[in-house]
mmCIF file of C-alpha atoms in Angstrom:
data_model
loop_
_atom_site.group_PDB
_atom_site.id
_atom_site.type_symbol
_atom_site.label_atom_id
_atom_site.label_comp_id
_atom_site.label_asym_id
_atom_site.label_seq_id
_atom_site.Cartn_x
_atom_site.Cartn_y
_atom_site.Cartn_z
ATOM 1 C CA MET A 350 23.704 -32.834 25.409
ATOM 2 C CA LEU A 351 23.282 -30.309 22.644
ATOM 3 C CA ALA A 352 19.518 -30.913 22.567
ATOM 4 C CA VAL A 353 19.296 -30.439 26.335
ATOM 5 C CA ASP A 354 21.192 -27.147 26.113
ATOM 6 C CA MET A 355 18.863 -25.875 23.359
ATOM 7 C CA ARG A 356 15.773 -26.753 25.392
ATOM 8 C CA SER A 357 17.286 -24.993 28.400
ATOM 9 C CA GLN A 358 17.982 -21.879 26.342
ATOM 10 C CA ARG A 359 14.432 -21.819 24.939
ATOM 11 C CA SER A 360 13.028 -22.211 28.446
ATOM 12 C CA GLN A 361 15.133 -19.303 29.673
ATOM 13 C CA ARG A 362 14.033 -17.122 26.741
ATOM 14 C CA ASN A 363 10.359 -17.938 27.457
ATOM 15 C CA GLU A 364 10.808 -17.059 31.125
ATOM 16 C CA ARG A 365 12.473 -13.753 30.214
ATOM 17 C CA HIS A 366 9.679 -12.994 27.719
ATOM 18 C CA GLN A 367 6.934 -13.753 30.260
ATOM 19 C CA LYS A 368 8.754 -11.698 32.895
ATOM 20 C CA GLY A 369 8.964 -8.788 30.469
ATOM 21 C CA GLN A 370 5.224 -9.015 29.734
ATOM 22 C CA ARG A 371 4.424 -8.996 33.469
ATOM 23 C CA ILE A 372 6.616 -5.939 33.964
ATOM 24 C CA ARG A 373 4.908 -4.101 31.058
ATOM 25 C CA LYS A 374 1.440 -4.979 32.396
ATOM 26 C CA ASN A 375 2.403 -3.781 35.876
ATOM 27 C CA LYS A 376 3.650 -0.490 34.436
ATOM 28 C CA GLN A 377 0.423 -0.035 32.429
ATOM 29 C CA PHE A 378 -1.659 -0.753 35.523
ATOM 30 C CA GLU A 379 0.381 1.696 37.615
ATOM 31 C CA LYS A 380 -0.024 4.366 34.927
ATOM 32 C CA LEU A 381 -3.808 3.768 34.759
ATOM 33 C CA LEU A 382 -4.056 3.840 38.540
ATOM 34 C CA SER A 383 -2.162 7.110 38.752
ATOM 35 C CA ARG A 384 -4.462 8.677 36.127
ATOM 36 C CA THR A 385 -7.542 7.481 38.010
ATOM 37 C CA VAL A 386 -6.253 8.902 41.289
ATOM 38 C CA LEU A 387 -5.452 12.201 39.577
ATOM 39 C CA LEU A 388 -8.929 12.448 38.013
ATOM 40 C CA ASN A 389 -10.618 11.627 41.326
ATOM 41 C CA PHE A 390 -8.530 14.258 43.082
ATOM 42 C CA PHE A 391 -9.426 16.824 40.419
ATOM 43 C CA ALA A 392 -13.149 15.976 40.710
ATOM 44 C CA ILE A 393 -13.041 16.288 44.505
ATOM 45 C CA PHE A 394 -11.188 19.605 44.206
ATOM 46 C CA CYS A 395 -13.839 20.965 41.791
ATOM 47 C CA MET A 396 -16.664 19.872 44.096
ATOM 48 C CA PHE A 397 -14.909 21.550 47.032
ATOM 49 C CA CYS A 398 -14.563 24.800 45.074
ATOM 50 C CA MET A 399 -18.254 24.727 44.076
ATOM 51 C CA PHE A 400 -19.230 24.078 47.681
ATOM 52 C CA CYS A 401 -17.155 27.041 48.860
ATOM 53 C CA ILE A 402 -18.758 29.313 46.258
ATOM 54 C CA PHE A 403 -22.221 28.127 47.310
ATOM 55 C CA VAL A 404 -21.509 28.750 51.003
ATOM 56 C CA ILE A 405 -20.134 32.219 50.280
ATOM 57 C CA SER A 406 -23.177 33.168 48.187
ATOM 58 C CA LEU A 407 -25.503 31.677 50.800
ATOM 59 C CA LEU A 408 -23.966 33.692 53.601
ATOM 60 C CA GLY A 409 -24.103 36.836 51.510
ATOM 61 C CA ILE A 410 -20.413 37.525 51.949
ATOM 62 C CA THR A 411 -20.186 38.896 48.432
ATOM 63 C CA GLN A 412 -22.645 41.658 49.325
ATOM 64 C CA TYR A 413 -20.285 43.063 51.941
ATOM 65 C CA SER A 414 -17.019 42.597 50.092
ATOM 66 C CA TYR A 415 -15.069 45.765 49.378
ATOM 67 C CA SER A 416 -13.857 46.408 45.863
ATOM 68 C CA LYS A 417 -12.315 49.244 43.951
ATOM 69 C CA ASP A 418 -13.399 50.610 40.584
ATOM 70 C CA LEU A 419 -10.326 50.269 38.426
ATOM 71 C CA GLY A 420 -11.840 52.333 35.628
ATOM 72 C CA LYS A 421 -11.814 51.515 31.936
ATOM 73 C CA TYR A 422 -8.784 50.561 29.954
ATOM 74 C CA GLY A 423 -8.668 50.121 26.211
ATOM 75 C CA HIS A 424 -11.237 50.896 23.540
ATOM 76 C CA THR A 425 -14.928 50.073 23.912
ATOM 77 C CA PHE A 426 -17.242 49.410 20.998
ATOM 78 C CA ASP A 427 -20.983 49.851 20.576
ATOM 79 C CA ILE A 428 -23.143 46.820 19.826
ATOM 80 C CA VAL A 429 -23.704 46.751 16.088
ATOM 81 C CA GLU A 430 -25.885 43.627 15.932
ATOM 82 C CA VAL A 431 -29.574 44.147 15.092
ATOM 83 C CA ASN A 432 -31.927 43.860 18.050
ATOM 84 C CA PHE A 433 -33.539 40.431 17.856
ATOM 85 C CA LEU A 434 -37.064 41.809 18.425
ATOM 86 C CA ASP A 435 -36.518 44.315 15.624
ATOM 87 C CA PHE A 436 -35.271 41.476 13.416
ATOM 88 C CA ILE A 437 -38.457 39.453 14.084
ATOM 89 C CA HIS A 438 -40.614 42.529 13.428
ATOM 90 C CA VAL A 439 -38.925 43.120 10.064
ATOM 91 C CA LYS A 440 -39.373 39.469 9.072
ATOM 92 C CA LEU A 441 -43.064 39.500 10.028
ATOM 93 C CA LYS A 442 -43.563 42.737 8.118
ATOM 94 C CA ALA A 443 -42.031 41.157 5.022
ATOM 95 C CA LEU A 444 -44.219 38.055 5.378
ATOM 96 C CA GLU A 445 -47.283 40.263 5.788
ATOM 97 C CA GLN A 446 -46.479 42.309 2.688
ATOM 98 C CA SER A 447 -45.884 39.163 0.635
ATOM 99 C CA GLY A 448 -49.327 37.834 1.615
ATOM 100 C CA PHE A 449 -47.905 34.745 3.324
ATOM 101 C CA LEU A 450 -49.360 35.611 6.743
ATOM 102 C CA ALA A 451 -52.863 36.133 5.350
ATOM 103 C CA GLN A 452 -52.689 32.827 3.478
ATOM 104 C CA TRP A 453 -51.406 31.002 6.571
ATOM 105 C CA GLN A 454 -54.195 32.538 8.675
ATOM 106 C CA ARG A 455 -56.845 31.366 6.186
ATOM 107 C CA GLU A 456 -55.380 27.858 6.148
ATOM 108 C CA VAL A 457 -55.429 27.639 9.951
ATOM 109 C CA GLN A 458 -59.016 28.924 10.068
ATOM 110 C CA ASP A 459 -60.087 26.373 7.450
ATOM 111 C CA GLN A 460 -58.383 23.555 9.357
ATOM 112 C CA VAL A 461 -60.038 24.535 12.651
ATOM 113 C CA LYS A 462 -63.429 24.915 10.967
ATOM 114 C CA ALA A 463 -63.109 21.516 9.264
ATOM 115 C CA LYS A 464 -62.107 19.905 12.567
ATOM 116 C CA MET A 465 -65.110 21.446 14.322
ATOM 117 C CA LEU A 466 -67.582 20.399 11.629
ATOM 118 C CA ARG A 467 -66.089 16.935 11.198
ATOM 119 C CA PRO A 468 -64.214 15.761 14.303
ATOM 120 C CA THR A 469 -62.205 12.556 14.311
ATOM 121 C CA PRO A 470 -64.707 9.658 14.009
ATOM 122 C CA VAL A 471 -65.056 7.095 16.794
ATOM 123 C CA ASN A 472 -65.457 4.264 14.253
ATOM 124 C CA ILE A 473 -68.113 2.148 15.982
ATOM 125 C CA PRO A 474 -69.549 -0.580 13.723
ATOM 126 C CA THR A 475 -73.160 -1.651 13.142
ATOM 127 C CA THR A 476 -74.617 -4.986 14.262
ATOM 128 C CA VAL A 477 -77.238 -7.515 13.167
ATOM 129 C CA THR A 478 -77.226 -9.193 16.604
ATOM 130 C CA PRO A 479 -78.254 -6.314 18.873
ATOM 131 C CA ASP A 480 -77.770 -6.495 22.614
ATOM 132 C CA VAL A 481 -79.353 -4.808 25.621
ATOM 133 C CA PHE A 482 -77.238 -4.040 28.677
ATOM 134 C CA TYR A 483 -77.116 -1.616 31.597
ATOM 135 C CA TYR A 484 -74.728 0.942 32.989
ATOM 136 C CA GLN A 485 -74.727 2.340 36.523
ATOM 137 C CA PRO A 486 -73.031 5.714 37.156
ATOM 138 C CA ILE A 487 -71.131 4.488 40.201
ATOM 139 C CA MET A 488 -68.255 6.338 41.848
ATOM 140 C CA THR A 489 -65.951 4.816 44.466
ATOM 141 C CA LEU A 490 -63.752 7.054 46.626
ATOM 142 C CA GLN A 491 -60.067 6.185 46.270
ATOM 143 C CA LYS A 492 -59.074 7.987 49.490
ATOM 144 C CA ASN A 493 -60.609 9.494 52.621
ATOM 145 C CA ILE A 494 -62.252 12.909 52.335
ATOM 146 C CA ILE A 495 -61.370 14.970 55.411
ATOM 147 C CA ASP A 496 -62.313 18.413 56.693
ATOM 148 C CA HIS A 497 -60.008 21.172 57.939
ATOM 149 C CA THR A 498 -59.618 19.468 61.332
ATOM 150 C CA GLY A 499 -58.594 16.130 59.838
ATOM 151 C CA LYS A 500 -61.927 14.443 60.585
ATOM 152 C CA VAL A 501 -62.993 11.885 57.985
ATOM 153 C CA ILE A 502 -66.188 13.063 56.281
ATOM 154 C CA TYR A 503 -66.426 10.346 53.639
ATOM 155 C CA PRO A 504 -64.291 7.196 54.025
ATOM 156 C CA LYS A 505 -62.202 5.544 51.333
ATOM 157 C CA GLY A 506 -64.151 2.866 49.456
ATOM 158 C CA LEU A 507 -67.506 4.675 49.717
ATOM 159 C CA THR A 508 -69.540 3.743 46.634
ATOM 160 C CA ILE A 509 -72.250 6.070 45.321
ATOM 161 C CA ASN A 510 -74.709 5.527 42.482
ATOM 162 C CA ALA A 511 -75.792 8.926 41.189
ATOM 163 C CA LEU A 512 -79.229 7.485 40.318
ATOM 164 C CA ASP A 513 -79.765 5.693 43.649
ATOM 165 C CA ILE A 514 -80.504 7.853 46.717
ATOM 166 C CA SER A 515 -79.994 4.912 49.089
ATOM 167 C CA THR A 516 -76.268 4.894 48.264
ATOM 168 C CA TYR A 517 -75.850 8.562 49.200
ATOM 169 C CA PRO A 518 -74.154 9.369 52.548
ATOM 170 C CA LYS A 519 -76.727 10.063 55.257
ATOM 171 C CA VAL A 520 -75.612 13.683 55.407
ATOM 172 C CA LEU A 521 -76.676 14.132 51.778
ATOM 173 C CA GLN A 522 -79.819 11.992 51.807
ATOM 174 C CA GLN A 523 -81.767 14.743 53.565
ATOM 175 C CA TYR A 524 -81.235 17.010 50.555
ATOM 176 C CA ALA A 525 -82.295 14.375 47.995
ATOM 177 C CA LEU A 526 -86.011 14.221 48.750
ATOM 178 C CA THR A 527 -86.905 12.818 45.337
ATOM 179 C CA PRO A 528 -85.013 10.363 43.133
ATOM 180 C CA PRO A 529 -82.810 11.949 40.451
ATOM 181 C CA ILE A 530 -84.800 12.519 37.280
ATOM 182 C CA TYR A 531 -83.157 11.976 33.915
ATOM 183 C CA ASP A 532 -85.796 11.518 31.252
ATOM 184 C CA THR A 533 -83.666 12.526 28.255
ATOM 185 C CA VAL A 534 -83.258 9.902 25.540
ATOM 186 C CA LEU A 535 -79.811 9.675 23.948
ATOM 187 C CA LEU A 536 -79.595 8.597 20.306
ATOM 188 C CA PHE A 537 -76.176 7.481 19.048
ATOM 189 C CA ALA A 538 -75.532 7.080 15.315
ATOM 190 C CA ASP A 539 -72.916 7.492 12.589
ATOM 191 C CA GLY A 540 -73.615 10.639 10.557
ATOM 192 C CA ASP A 541 -71.610 9.331 7.599
ATOM 193 C CA ASP A 542 -74.132 6.509 7.123
ATOM 194 C CA VAL A 543 -77.111 7.816 5.106
ATOM 195 C CA LEU A 544 -79.361 5.004 6.362
ATOM 196 C CA GLN A 545 -78.544 5.784 9.993
ATOM 197 C CA VAL A 546 -79.352 9.459 9.391
ATOM 198 C CA LYS A 547 -82.755 8.415 7.993
ATOM 199 C CA TRP A 548 -83.253 6.195 11.056
ATOM 200 C CA LEU A 549 -82.453 9.184 13.275
ATOM 201 C CA LYS A 550 -85.024 11.291 11.444
ATOM 202 C CA THR A 551 -87.734 8.643 11.981
ATOM 203 C CA LYS A 552 -86.886 8.278 15.684
ATOM 204 C CA LEU A 553 -86.853 12.043 16.135
ATOM 205 C CA MET A 554 -90.368 12.324 14.727
ATOM 206 C CA GLN A 555 -91.616 9.555 17.054
ATOM 207 C CA LEU A 556 -90.033 11.043 20.178
ATOM 208 C CA GLN A 557 -91.035 14.609 19.329
ATOM 209 C CA ARG A 558 -94.664 13.540 18.972
ATOM 210 C CA SER A 559 -94.506 12.165 22.528
ATOM 211 C CA LYS A 560 -92.662 15.330 23.641
ATOM 212 C CA THR A 561 -89.784 13.255 24.995
ATOM 213 C CA PRO A 562 -86.545 15.191 25.652
ATOM 214 C CA LEU A 563 -83.780 13.845 23.443
ATOM 215 C CA LYS A 564 -80.218 14.405 22.328
ATOM 216 C CA VAL A 565 -78.566 13.201 19.139
ATOM 217 C CA ILE A 566 -74.907 12.234 19.532
ATOM 218 C CA LEU A 567 -72.853 11.398 16.454
ATOM 219 C CA THR A 568 -69.902 9.013 16.328
ATOM 220 C CA GLY A 569 -68.943 10.174 12.828
ATOM 221 C CA GLY A 570 -69.974 12.565 10.088
ATOM 222 C CA ASN A 571 -70.381 16.283 9.513
ATOM 223 C CA VAL A 572 -72.140 17.923 12.456
ATOM 224 C CA HIS A 573 -73.539 20.829 10.430
ATOM 225 C CA GLU A 574 -74.837 18.718 7.540
ATOM 226 C CA VAL A 575 -76.545 16.181 9.825
ATOM 227 C CA SER A 576 -78.049 19.008 11.875
ATOM 228 C CA LEU A 577 -79.572 20.495 8.713
ATOM 229 C CA ALA A 578 -80.816 17.091 7.536
ATOM 230 C CA LEU A 579 -82.567 16.427 10.859
ATOM 231 C CA ASP A 580 -83.570 20.038 11.528
ATOM 232 C CA HIS A 581 -82.303 19.394 15.042
ATOM 233 C CA ASN A 582 -79.180 20.247 17.024
ATOM 234 C CA VAL A 583 -76.690 17.401 17.185
ATOM 235 C CA ARG A 584 -73.619 16.722 19.297
ATOM 236 C CA PHE A 585 -70.452 14.749 18.647
ATOM 237 C CA ASP A 586 -68.813 12.175 20.901
ATOM 238 C CA GLN A 587 -65.335 13.667 20.660
ATOM 239 C CA GLY A 588 -62.634 11.196 21.590
ATOM 240 C CA GLY A 589 -65.285 8.512 22.148
ATOM 241 C CA PHE A 590 -65.648 9.507 25.812
ATOM 242 C CA ILE A 591 -69.444 9.030 26.060
ATOM 243 C CA THR A 592 -69.639 5.758 24.107
ATOM 244 C CA ARG A 593 -66.679 4.427 26.072
ATOM 245 C CA THR A 594 -68.369 5.360 29.358
ATOM 246 C CA PHE A 595 -71.608 3.581 28.443
ATOM 247 C CA GLY A 596 -69.757 0.676 26.838
ATOM 248 C CA ILE A 597 -71.464 1.138 23.464
ATOM 249 C CA LYS A 598 -70.048 -1.296 20.908
ATOM 250 C CA ALA A 599 -72.510 -0.783 18.021
ATOM 251 C CA VAL A 600 -74.555 2.024 16.482
ATOM 252 C CA PRO A 601 -77.312 3.032 16.252
ATOM 253 C CA SER A 602 -77.979 2.745 20.003
ATOM 254 C CA ILE A 603 -80.590 4.221 22.325
ATOM 255 C CA VAL A 604 -79.781 5.110 25.947
ATOM 256 C CA THR A 605 -82.588 5.663 28.473
ATOM 257 C CA LYS A 606 -82.891 5.730 32.264
ATOM 258 C CA ASP A 607 -84.221 2.506 33.794
ATOM 259 C CA ASN A 608 -84.726 2.680 37.569
ATOM 260 C CA VAL A 609 -81.215 3.176 39.040
ATOM 261 C CA SER A 610 -79.392 2.285 35.814
ATOM 262 C CA MET A 611 -78.992 3.524 32.268
ATOM 263 C CA LYS A 612 -80.333 1.096 29.674
ATOM 264 C CA ILE A 613 -78.347 0.756 26.443
ATOM 265 C CA GLN A 614 -80.278 -0.779 23.553
ATOM 266 C CA GLU A 615 -78.433 -1.576 20.341
ATOM 267 C CA ILE A 616 -80.437 -1.383 17.110
ATOM 268 C CA SER A 617 -80.105 -4.063 14.445
ATOM 269 C CA TYR A 618 -78.917 -2.715 11.118
ATOM 270 C CA ARG A 619 -81.720 -4.713 9.469
ATOM 271 C CA GLU A 620 -84.202 -2.449 11.265
ATOM 272 C CA VAL A 621 -82.283 0.597 10.062
ATOM 273 C CA VAL A 622 -82.486 -0.599 6.452
ATOM 274 C CA PHE A 623 -86.179 -1.463 6.832
ATOM 275 C CA LEU A 624 -87.109 1.973 8.214
ATOM 276 C CA ALA A 625 -85.099 3.665 5.462
ATOM 277 C CA GLN A 626 -86.996 1.711 2.798
ATOM 278 C CA ILE A 627 -90.351 2.696 4.317
ATOM 279 C CA ASP A 628 -89.294 6.327 4.365
#
């Protein structure tokens, strides 16, 4: 009997403990709920106030409100802080007198000059297994071209090859009486490679004898130094835009017009070495 009474007492204590926990949890939940409701009410009240202010300013009510000048009460003080523009002027004057500005200006000029003479290289390798491939300057319209009345002049999907008159719209074909002429030879090479510069010099002499228009485009090197070495103006493929357009994967390369395409001919580095040895 004593054991039964003890078990009964423990059971009652457990029930009271569990009941107390439930009551505490309910109170915590009610407190959290009340806080949430209060915050939501405050947020809605703030939004309502902002909306009222917006409506009042939109209607221009503030422009016609009547107010009274109550005058000035208390002491007023002048602004003693230094004007920010004057502060900057004083700082610049001090930097100028110390020589810092002149030094900074020279450094910037040197950096710009160095970047112009030696732009970031494209880093195209040489090859001993040269390839020949073709590029067509084709443009495809991504959307309809319309006039001021909404009439479609050139439809979406129209494909035009700049070197092929037959692909031109009929409206434009009447103005292209002769095929586009592009007889300039493009020579691509790395100006940091002495052997490629010698190859360029040999090719220049050959093309100049035949009076063929040409352009030298570097993928690396110093533009001024290579120009002096070749005694010819050179250009630089900044950002690799031209080589990327033609799909050039190796230098030296020669680009010429071939019918309605541009022919890209890679030059074996063995040929470059051979021509340099002859020279």
